[in-house]
Amino acid sequence: MNLEAEPSLEDAESARRLTGSARVRSVHVGQPKRIAIIGGGLVGALNACFFAQKGFLVDVYEYRADIRSTEKAVGRSINLALSFRGRAALKAVGLEDYVVSEGIPMRARMIHDTNESTHEVPYGIFPDQFIISIDRRRLNEVMLSLAEKYKELVTLHFHHKLIKVDLYSGAMKFVTEDGSTVERSADLVMGCDGAYSAVRQAMMKQSLFDYSQEFIEHGYIELETPPNGCGEYAMPPNFLHIWPRDTFMLIALPNLDHSFTTTLFMPFRKFEELTTEAQVLAFFRDTFPDALKIIGESNLVQSFLSTKPSSLISIKCKPYHVGRTVILGDAAHAMVPFYGQGMNAGFLDCLVFHELMDSLDCDIDLVLPAFTERMLPNSHAIIDLAMYNYIEMRHLVNTWSYYLRKKIDNTLYRLFPGTWVPLYTMVTFSMTPYAECVENRAWQDKVLRRAKWVIGISTIAVGLYWFFPRPTVNDYIVGFKEALNTWFRNVKVDRFYVTAEDPNFGTAGAWY
Ligand code: FAD
Ligand code: EGO
């Protein structure tokens, strides 16, 4: 099949020129039979499980090799925080319990100060409110293996890099390992190919497709933090460890092998300044003294100087579908990692997509627009929240105000669990659409602003009362008499009002 000569491609092109709109133009697709999933990462693998369980024919095309057969990159067990939305999606394919059992609960954040003291703030008030540290690679492997169990339905094609897709006909072109190209087609093409999505790139050529991206000035490196001398965790394991330092952020998540994966977020500018052993060590001694002890000096220097920092990108686009093609996960909404929701939001996409498949009888003509409509405001909201956290962590990190707000929020949550749900809690432990979480936070901020005024004004009032000499009982009596006197006088003037022009002046009111 030649993509360029495909008649349906011609039709699609001319129709598109006529309508000029990705959203107006519709190709009747109806119920698809063959599904192509581009990308076998976290979202692609989970999506394959969903479709297989519904009985569709699924082809997963993944650019890289099969991670289950490739060797483990030594010293790199990158982990992620899994929370409620991600768990809900895993539950729908029957993987929740297994994945959770392979993860480590983190019940609170542990904030590490510059003076090496720590304090904890719990993630919630209910025992099931914890986030889970999960091995990314393990999670990906488990989902790929589950998908592959549906032998007669699912085919995984590794070393298949999508280079071209026709959004309306579902015709695709791939480059394989030996550099040759293959052509395939599908009734529904699902772009789960990450932040630098090739599927989205094809959509971007459509008119009325909006796109914006932002690289932030911070890059990140991951540092393996080994177990202590006894083979035990070097820090308490059931925490998300955070070292907030204005423009530098360090976090650590526990691994099953008793190590931690530590991630350093720092401006690229600063990474470039730290080029020698001495500079790296001096920086860590200054900024993260306790972390340095745990990571180990030689380990730190070796890893730090041999790793190039990775960049972080935030991407918004709209809509999420064109023709018979749809994008899910980072392909649709890459976000900076400062809310720990990227994967969770991607898993939620899969869950919602399949709920819509169920409720709309698998009719793609209805499901795709419904998916965009449902997810767009919410995905944009979590992208904004993640970016907001990035800014907040740098500018008002003033650990103190962060700590205070979490305390106030948690106290109110304890008092009014049905009314006052803190933002992080709502985002992380509920299915409340992200956009509603933002609205809820705006309301809370308003309430707290008013409370601040009320508290401020009453403080001033009470202060004034105590500051000025307080009247004695005698003062009251004297004051009362005076007031009474004045009143009497006024009353008299009211009753017998006389002026010089009054003929009675000087007689009736002589004593006045
Ligand atoms: P990816 O995981 O990027 O997978 C895309 C796949 O598509 C890859 O396998 C790739 O090889 C393949 N692909 C790409 N192009 C092509 C092509 N042309 N043809 C074929 N295949 C292709 N999220 C959380 O929920 N919690 C966290 O704690 C968290 N921490 C994070 C920390 C960091 C430092 C970063 C960077 C991200 C973090 N995230 C976290 C976000 C999370 O990693 C992503 O949201 C998630 O990986 C998105 O999954 P995905 O499948 O959409 O994309
Ligand atoms: C200072 C510290 C000011 C990801 C924290 C504001 C995000 C934001 C990257 C944490 C937790 C899962 C995460 C909290 C805040 C993951 C997360 C948070 C990070 C960095 C992360 C919290 C992986 C905002 N959740 N979170 O409150 O514990 O609060 F610190 Cl850099």
XYZ file of C-alpha atoms and ligand atoms in Angstrom:
596
model
C 0.000 0.000 0.000
C 1.424 3.324 -1.026
C 0.408 6.089 1.332
C 0.605 8.827 -1.271
C -1.501 6.929 -3.818
C -4.132 5.768 -1.367
C -7.447 7.072 -2.735
C -8.904 7.645 0.704
C -5.976 9.919 1.402
C -6.887 12.057 -1.608
C -10.489 12.210 -0.465
C -9.414 13.209 2.961
C -7.139 15.939 1.662
C -9.730 17.541 -0.560
C -12.476 17.311 1.991
C -10.219 18.892 4.548
C -9.461 21.789 2.208
C -13.172 22.263 1.612
C -14.204 22.372 5.241
C -10.945 23.738 6.553
C -11.632 22.247 9.936
C -10.360 19.301 11.844
C -13.478 19.327 13.948
C -16.081 19.887 11.281
C -14.767 17.219 8.953
C -15.940 13.820 9.975
C -15.179 10.457 8.496
C -17.734 7.906 9.364
C -15.869 5.268 11.252
C -18.482 3.732 13.501
C -17.360 0.686 15.421
C -13.684 -0.072 14.826
C -12.283 -3.571 14.547
C -8.535 -3.093 14.353
C -6.910 -0.713 16.814
C -3.394 0.633 16.345
C -1.716 1.861 19.508
C 1.352 3.978 18.856
C 3.757 3.719 21.793
C 4.149 0.854 24.257
C 5.015 3.069 27.216
C 2.890 3.316 30.347
C -0.247 4.644 28.679
C 0.034 2.569 25.472
C 0.502 -0.665 27.418
C -2.462 0.005 29.698
C -4.612 1.009 26.745
C -3.767 -2.279 25.025
C -5.056 -4.147 28.086
C -8.344 -2.236 27.982
C -8.937 -2.931 24.289
C -7.924 -6.583 24.523
C -10.380 -7.127 27.354
C -13.107 -5.637 25.173
C -12.219 -8.116 22.431
C -10.699 -5.781 19.857
C -7.789 -6.636 17.580
C -4.883 -4.602 18.861
C -1.478 -3.779 17.366
C 0.978 -1.951 19.584
C 3.799 -0.236 17.697
C 6.722 0.687 19.915
C 9.813 2.484 18.720
C 12.154 0.966 21.310
C 13.094 -2.643 22.062
C 11.014 -4.830 24.380
C 11.963 -3.594 27.855
C 11.291 -7.079 29.220
C 14.220 -8.520 27.276
C 16.623 -5.593 27.387
C 19.162 -5.562 30.167
C 18.445 -3.459 33.190
C 20.429 -0.270 32.970
C 22.516 -0.522 36.113
C 21.785 1.953 38.851
C 18.647 3.206 37.194
C 15.417 2.096 38.760
C 13.360 5.144 38.105
C 10.212 5.334 40.149
C 6.950 7.225 40.072
C 4.224 8.208 42.490
C 1.025 6.313 41.720
C -2.167 7.731 43.178
C -5.926 7.259 43.109
C -6.709 8.074 39.469
C -3.979 5.786 38.202
C -5.118 3.055 40.573
C -8.721 3.357 39.423
C -7.628 2.692 35.838
C -5.423 -0.246 36.868
C -8.334 -1.634 38.840
C -10.524 -1.600 35.733
C -8.118 -4.024 34.019
C -7.637 -6.077 37.193
C -4.053 -5.004 37.888
C -4.515 -2.718 40.879
C -3.871 -5.191 43.680
C -0.810 -6.676 42.062
C 0.752 -3.316 41.216
C 0.016 -1.909 44.668
C 1.577 -4.974 46.281
C 4.775 -4.239 44.344
C 4.847 -0.627 45.468
C 5.828 1.198 48.633
C 3.227 3.363 50.377
C 4.298 6.927 51.118
C 1.994 8.202 53.859
C 3.455 11.666 54.386
C 5.961 14.070 52.974
C 9.124 14.460 54.968
C 10.516 17.945 54.560
C 14.278 18.219 55.019
C 15.531 21.630 56.160
C 18.964 23.135 55.527
C 19.864 22.570 59.170
C 19.215 18.854 58.662
C 16.047 18.831 60.745
C 12.968 17.161 59.268
C 9.255 17.453 59.694
C 6.397 15.368 58.440
C 2.989 16.318 57.154
C 0.659 13.384 56.438
C -0.889 13.091 52.978
C -4.358 12.623 54.337
C -6.408 11.803 57.365
C -7.753 8.425 56.273
C -5.625 5.273 56.374
C -6.006 4.639 52.627
C -4.683 8.082 51.734
C -1.129 7.333 50.696
C 0.696 7.597 47.419
C 2.671 4.662 46.106
C 6.255 4.583 44.903
C 6.331 2.311 41.908
C 9.107 1.108 39.614
C 8.317 2.546 36.184
C 9.937 -0.286 34.296
C 8.262 -3.005 36.370
C 4.881 -1.366 35.881
C 5.417 -1.155 32.127
C 6.501 -4.811 31.966
C 3.492 -6.011 33.938
C 1.060 -4.215 31.642
C 2.770 -5.403 28.444
C 2.671 -8.973 29.712
C -0.994 -8.734 30.581
C -1.789 -7.363 27.122
C 0.211 -10.157 25.511
C -1.830 -12.787 27.350
C -4.630 -12.028 24.890
C -2.629 -13.910 22.250
C -5.192 -14.031 19.507
C -6.008 -10.320 19.890
C -2.845 -8.403 20.768
C 0.378 -8.138 18.773
C 3.303 -6.141 20.089
C 5.580 -4.757 17.391
C 8.852 -3.476 18.822
C 11.387 -1.448 16.856
C 8.522 0.157 14.957
C 8.860 3.901 14.762
C 5.859 5.717 13.381
C 6.971 8.274 10.808
C 3.746 9.008 8.985
C 0.043 8.685 9.624
C -3.041 9.663 7.706
C -5.441 10.850 10.361
C -8.550 10.133 8.273
C -7.819 6.793 6.655
C -5.740 5.291 9.456
C -2.856 4.486 7.082
C 0.510 4.448 8.858
C 4.166 4.142 7.935
C 6.876 2.795 10.252
C 10.638 2.475 10.202
C 11.853 -0.826 11.640
C 15.139 -1.909 13.230
C 16.968 -2.577 9.954
C 15.913 0.785 8.530
C 13.244 -0.586 6.210
C 9.749 0.864 6.169
C 6.487 -0.984 6.613
C 2.958 0.232 6.011
C -0.071 -0.723 8.045
C -3.534 0.596 8.648
C -6.177 0.514 11.344
C -9.740 1.610 12.000
C -8.685 3.649 15.007
C -5.217 5.078 15.636
C -4.353 5.912 19.245
C -1.312 8.077 19.804
C 0.200 7.042 23.154
C 3.650 8.062 22.007
C 4.630 10.498 24.709
C 5.581 14.165 24.910
C 7.286 14.216 21.497
C 4.376 12.408 19.844
C 4.566 11.730 16.121
C 0.787 11.350 15.993
C 0.293 14.792 17.514
C 2.799 16.183 15.053
C 0.552 14.980 12.240
C -2.447 16.612 13.950
C -0.581 19.897 14.211
C -0.725 20.281 10.440
C -4.520 20.471 10.670
C -6.170 23.830 10.699
C -7.960 24.650 13.954
C -5.565 22.452 15.881
C -4.090 24.513 18.732
C -0.734 23.758 20.261
C 1.576 25.380 22.748
C 4.655 24.166 24.552
C 7.000 25.502 27.183
C 10.379 24.229 28.273
C 11.141 25.284 31.824
C 14.591 26.487 32.824
C 15.047 23.549 35.190
C 16.537 20.234 34.153
C 16.755 17.100 36.293
C 19.068 14.221 37.034
C 18.342 11.040 38.926
C 20.771 9.795 41.560
C 20.669 6.302 42.983
C 20.767 6.361 46.783
C 21.958 2.971 48.069
C 20.822 1.198 51.245
C 22.896 1.919 54.358
C 25.721 -0.318 55.589
C 23.275 -2.868 57.055
C 21.345 -3.134 53.810
C 18.485 -1.148 55.299
C 16.727 1.968 54.035
C 18.962 4.977 54.715
C 15.884 7.086 55.554
C 12.379 6.128 56.677
C 10.851 4.458 53.589
C 7.172 5.354 53.863
C 7.655 8.999 52.940
C 8.103 11.196 49.945
C 11.279 13.016 50.955
C 11.460 16.639 49.835
C 14.316 19.114 50.199
C 12.805 22.450 49.116
C 15.536 25.062 48.482
C 13.997 27.877 46.460
C 15.441 27.263 43.038
C 16.838 23.788 43.783
C 14.530 20.903 44.602
C 15.552 17.450 45.647
C 13.100 14.599 46.146
C 13.545 10.933 47.003
C 11.168 7.991 46.498
C 11.817 4.549 48.011
C 12.526 1.384 45.991
C 11.803 -2.230 46.991
C 15.536 -3.048 47.095
C 15.939 -0.603 50.022
C 17.470 2.088 47.863
C 15.940 5.469 47.042
C 15.836 7.225 43.726
C 16.735 10.824 44.297
C 15.835 13.431 41.697
C 17.509 16.810 41.601
C 15.678 19.639 39.826
C 17.919 22.601 39.097
C 18.300 25.316 36.441
C 20.445 24.152 33.511
C 22.570 27.226 34.196
C 23.495 25.817 37.596
C 24.215 22.341 36.193
C 26.675 23.971 33.814
C 28.438 25.699 36.699
C 29.044 22.460 38.576
C 31.706 20.758 36.519
C 34.335 19.578 38.999
C 34.256 17.150 41.905
C 35.000 19.903 44.367
C 32.190 22.123 43.063
C 29.616 19.335 43.202
C 30.605 18.335 46.723
C 30.686 21.911 47.973
C 27.235 22.519 46.508
C 25.738 19.440 48.165
C 27.455 20.107 51.508
C 25.945 23.547 51.442
C 22.502 22.774 50.125
C 21.672 19.136 50.924
C 24.081 18.064 53.700
C 21.965 15.165 54.956
C 21.238 13.906 51.442
C 24.948 13.944 50.657
C 25.638 11.578 53.560
C 23.072 9.124 52.269
C 24.006 9.293 48.597
C 27.718 9.008 49.393
C 30.361 11.389 48.111
C 31.988 9.178 45.504
C 28.647 7.861 44.256
C 27.319 11.403 43.947
C 30.321 12.803 42.119
C 30.490 9.839 39.770
C 26.782 9.928 38.856
C 26.503 13.690 38.814
C 29.388 14.283 36.465
C 28.486 11.427 34.115
C 24.800 12.336 33.602
C 23.481 14.973 31.300
C 20.453 16.698 32.838
C 17.139 16.013 31.061
C 14.732 18.754 30.125
C 11.133 19.222 31.218
C 8.376 20.304 28.876
C 4.766 21.335 29.336
C 2.411 20.896 26.398
C -1.172 21.952 25.797
C -3.122 21.167 22.674
C -6.684 20.968 21.418
C -8.589 18.943 20.311
C -7.409 15.429 21.194
C -8.885 13.814 18.104
C -8.814 14.293 14.348
C -10.500 11.909 11.895
C -10.048 8.407 13.250
C -7.075 9.341 15.380
C -6.867 10.284 19.053
C -4.018 11.133 21.436
C -3.756 10.019 25.063
C -1.294 10.536 27.919
C 1.773 12.737 27.502
C 1.095 12.955 23.756
C -2.014 14.985 24.629
C -0.882 16.681 27.834
C 2.779 16.546 28.798
C 3.228 18.371 32.085
C 6.095 19.292 34.383
C 6.420 16.633 37.127
C 5.733 18.914 40.097
C 2.353 17.442 40.936
C 3.203 13.786 40.453
C 0.166 13.382 38.168
C 1.511 12.847 34.621
C 1.113 9.082 34.543
C -2.054 9.215 36.643
C -3.623 11.646 34.179
C -2.582 9.375 31.296
C -4.111 6.318 32.985
C -7.261 8.344 33.617
C -7.443 9.030 29.865
C -7.574 5.271 29.244
C -10.254 4.758 31.888
C -12.450 7.578 30.605
C -11.986 6.548 26.982
C -13.252 3.074 27.760
C -16.127 4.343 29.853
C -17.163 6.392 26.822
C -16.749 3.330 24.584
C -19.178 1.498 26.875
C -21.730 4.270 27.118
C -21.601 5.206 23.410
C -21.713 1.699 22.055
C -18.116 1.851 20.789
C -19.132 4.343 18.101
C -15.899 6.202 17.409
C -17.735 9.073 15.719
C -19.281 9.819 19.111
C -16.539 8.622 21.431
C -13.696 10.745 20.063
C -15.455 14.141 20.296
C -16.879 13.157 23.694
C -13.387 12.269 24.868
C -11.971 15.645 23.845
C -14.878 17.480 25.410
C -14.631 15.602 28.669
C -10.852 15.655 29.095
C -9.764 18.970 27.645
C -10.620 21.357 30.496
C -9.409 18.852 33.057
C -6.123 18.042 31.378
C -5.448 21.741 30.927
C -6.213 22.236 34.634
C -3.649 19.660 35.813
C -1.047 21.055 33.393
C -1.599 24.464 35.022
C -1.509 23.025 38.545
C 1.787 21.297 37.846
C 3.258 24.517 36.450
C 1.885 26.468 39.383
C 3.613 24.108 41.817
C 6.851 24.585 39.905
C 6.589 28.339 40.372
C 5.377 28.088 43.960
C 8.186 25.786 44.961
C 10.739 28.291 43.714
C 9.244 31.550 44.867
C 7.344 31.143 48.065
C 9.134 28.157 49.248
C 9.620 29.744 52.302
C 9.049 26.237 53.659
C 7.291 27.882 56.537
C 4.271 29.218 54.652
C 3.944 25.942 52.739
C 4.017 24.054 56.011
C 1.476 26.382 57.633
C -0.973 26.104 54.748
C -0.756 22.292 54.801
C -1.408 22.401 58.556
C -4.399 24.727 58.235
C -5.777 22.662 55.355
C -5.360 19.383 57.217
C -6.951 20.773 60.384
C -9.974 22.070 58.515
C -10.157 18.772 56.599
C -10.255 16.890 59.903
C -13.039 19.173 61.148
C -15.087 19.247 57.929
C -14.000 16.256 55.836
C -17.026 16.637 53.557
C -16.535 20.337 52.923
C -12.894 21.244 53.201
C -10.761 18.926 51.086
C -7.225 20.275 50.536
C -6.189 20.675 46.909
C -3.410 18.079 46.986
C -5.779 15.608 48.648
C -8.533 16.175 46.101
C -6.140 15.876 43.152
C -4.354 12.842 44.541
C -7.026 10.844 46.369
C -10.252 11.517 44.521
C -11.758 11.260 41.063
C -13.011 14.852 41.177
C -12.274 16.261 37.707
C -9.059 18.308 37.824
C -10.861 21.498 36.746
C -13.224 21.161 39.722
C -10.260 20.707 42.067
C -9.004 24.077 40.866
C -12.411 25.705 41.415
C -12.560 24.231 44.887
C -9.146 25.655 45.709
C -10.189 29.110 44.465
C -13.139 28.957 46.870
C -10.877 27.900 49.757
C -8.459 30.718 49.043
C -11.364 33.167 49.164
C -12.581 31.787 52.488
C -9.088 31.965 53.967
C -8.594 35.526 52.674
C -11.819 36.586 54.396
C -10.869 34.717 57.546
C -7.560 36.569 57.510
C -9.411 39.912 57.403
C -11.744 38.936 60.208
C -8.881 37.672 62.330
C -6.797 40.732 61.470
C -9.494 43.243 62.364
C -10.473 41.505 65.602
C -6.804 41.370 66.577
C -6.523 45.118 66.080
C -9.725 45.736 68.032
C -8.627 43.600 70.958
C -5.167 45.182 70.786
C -6.585 48.677 70.989
C -8.804 47.712 73.906
C -5.836 46.434 75.885
C -3.468 49.167 74.767
C -5.456 52.199 75.902
C -6.044 52.821 79.695
C -9.135 50.875 80.513
C -11.950 52.811 82.320
C -12.688 51.977 85.947
C -16.180 51.497 87.424
C -16.025 55.045 88.711
C -15.205 56.269 85.173
C -18.338 54.557 83.982
C -20.482 56.234 86.655
C -19.014 59.651 85.937
C -19.366 59.053 82.236
C -22.937 57.893 82.632
C -23.847 60.946 84.681
C -22.274 63.214 82.106
C -24.098 61.522 79.308
C -27.367 61.786 81.175
C -26.744 65.455 81.823
C -26.049 66.181 78.199
C -29.151 64.292 77.247
C -31.276 66.246 79.701
C -29.912 69.474 78.344
C -30.623 68.477 74.815
C -34.092 67.390 75.720
C -34.701 70.682 77.454
C -33.512 72.604 74.424
C -35.785 70.462 72.288
C -38.788 71.058 74.486
C -38.418 74.743 75.295
C -36.550 75.936 72.329
C -36.138 79.682 72.631
C -34.230 82.298 70.754
C -33.596 85.944 71.162
C -36.528 86.572 68.843
C -38.865 84.599 71.084
C -41.056 86.944 73.053
C -40.647 84.669 76.069
C -36.886 84.765 75.903
C -35.399 85.707 79.194
C -38.587 84.994 81.114
C -39.730 81.391 80.774
C -36.264 80.212 80.168
C -34.516 82.504 82.529
C -32.673 79.829 84.400
C -31.572 78.172 81.223
P 5.825 7.663 27.626
O 6.000 6.987 28.913
O 6.815 8.687 27.201
O 5.752 6.535 26.505
C 5.729 6.844 25.142
C 6.187 5.628 24.365
O 6.018 5.873 22.990
C 7.652 5.325 24.577
O 7.807 3.967 24.887
C 8.298 5.691 23.257
O 9.414 4.873 22.931
C 7.170 5.458 22.286
N 7.256 6.281 21.079
C 7.571 7.582 20.974
N 7.550 7.987 19.702
C 7.205 6.909 18.959
C 7.008 6.702 17.564
N 7.185 7.690 16.680
N 6.653 5.467 17.151
C 6.482 4.458 18.045
N 6.646 4.602 19.364
C 7.012 5.807 19.824
N 3.844 10.834 36.685
C 3.182 10.430 37.794
O 1.989 10.123 37.724
N 3.805 10.370 39.009
C 5.131 10.708 39.153
O 5.663 10.632 40.248
C 5.841 11.167 38.006
N 7.130 11.547 38.120
C 7.795 11.988 37.004
C 9.126 12.411 37.135
C 9.827 12.863 36.033
C 11.251 13.327 36.197
C 9.190 12.908 34.759
C 9.921 13.401 33.552
C 7.875 12.490 34.634
C 7.163 12.022 35.739
N 5.832 11.593 35.636
C 5.159 11.201 36.754
C 5.115 11.636 34.339
C 5.128 10.301 33.619
O 6.451 9.866 33.454
C 4.482 10.443 32.270
O 3.288 11.153 32.365
C 4.182 9.076 31.645
O 5.356 8.375 31.437
C 3.435 9.246 30.335
O 3.243 8.002 29.729
P 3.039 7.884 28.173
O 2.844 6.444 27.906
O 2.019 8.864 27.738
O 4.414 8.386 27.545
C 7.154 23.070 48.582
C 7.112 21.715 48.460
C 6.130 23.869 48.072
C 7.215 16.016 42.468
C 6.015 21.123 47.830
C 5.046 23.275 47.426
C 4.090 17.664 44.549
C 3.834 18.869 45.193
C 8.258 16.911 42.287
C 7.142 16.587 44.782
C 4.012 16.523 46.649
C 4.169 13.222 43.987
C 6.662 15.866 43.720
C 3.738 17.732 47.274
C 4.978 21.907 47.321
C 5.419 13.642 43.539
C 4.176 16.500 45.271
C 3.661 18.917 46.554
C 8.172 17.462 44.598
C 8.738 17.626 43.366
C 5.552 14.950 43.928
C 3.559 17.731 48.750
C 6.371 12.813 42.769
C 3.791 21.297 46.647
N 3.600 14.228 44.655
N 4.441 15.264 44.626
O 2.894 18.646 49.265
O 4.043 16.813 49.385
O 3.384 20.092 47.227
F 8.653 18.171 45.623
Cl 10.061 18.717 43.175
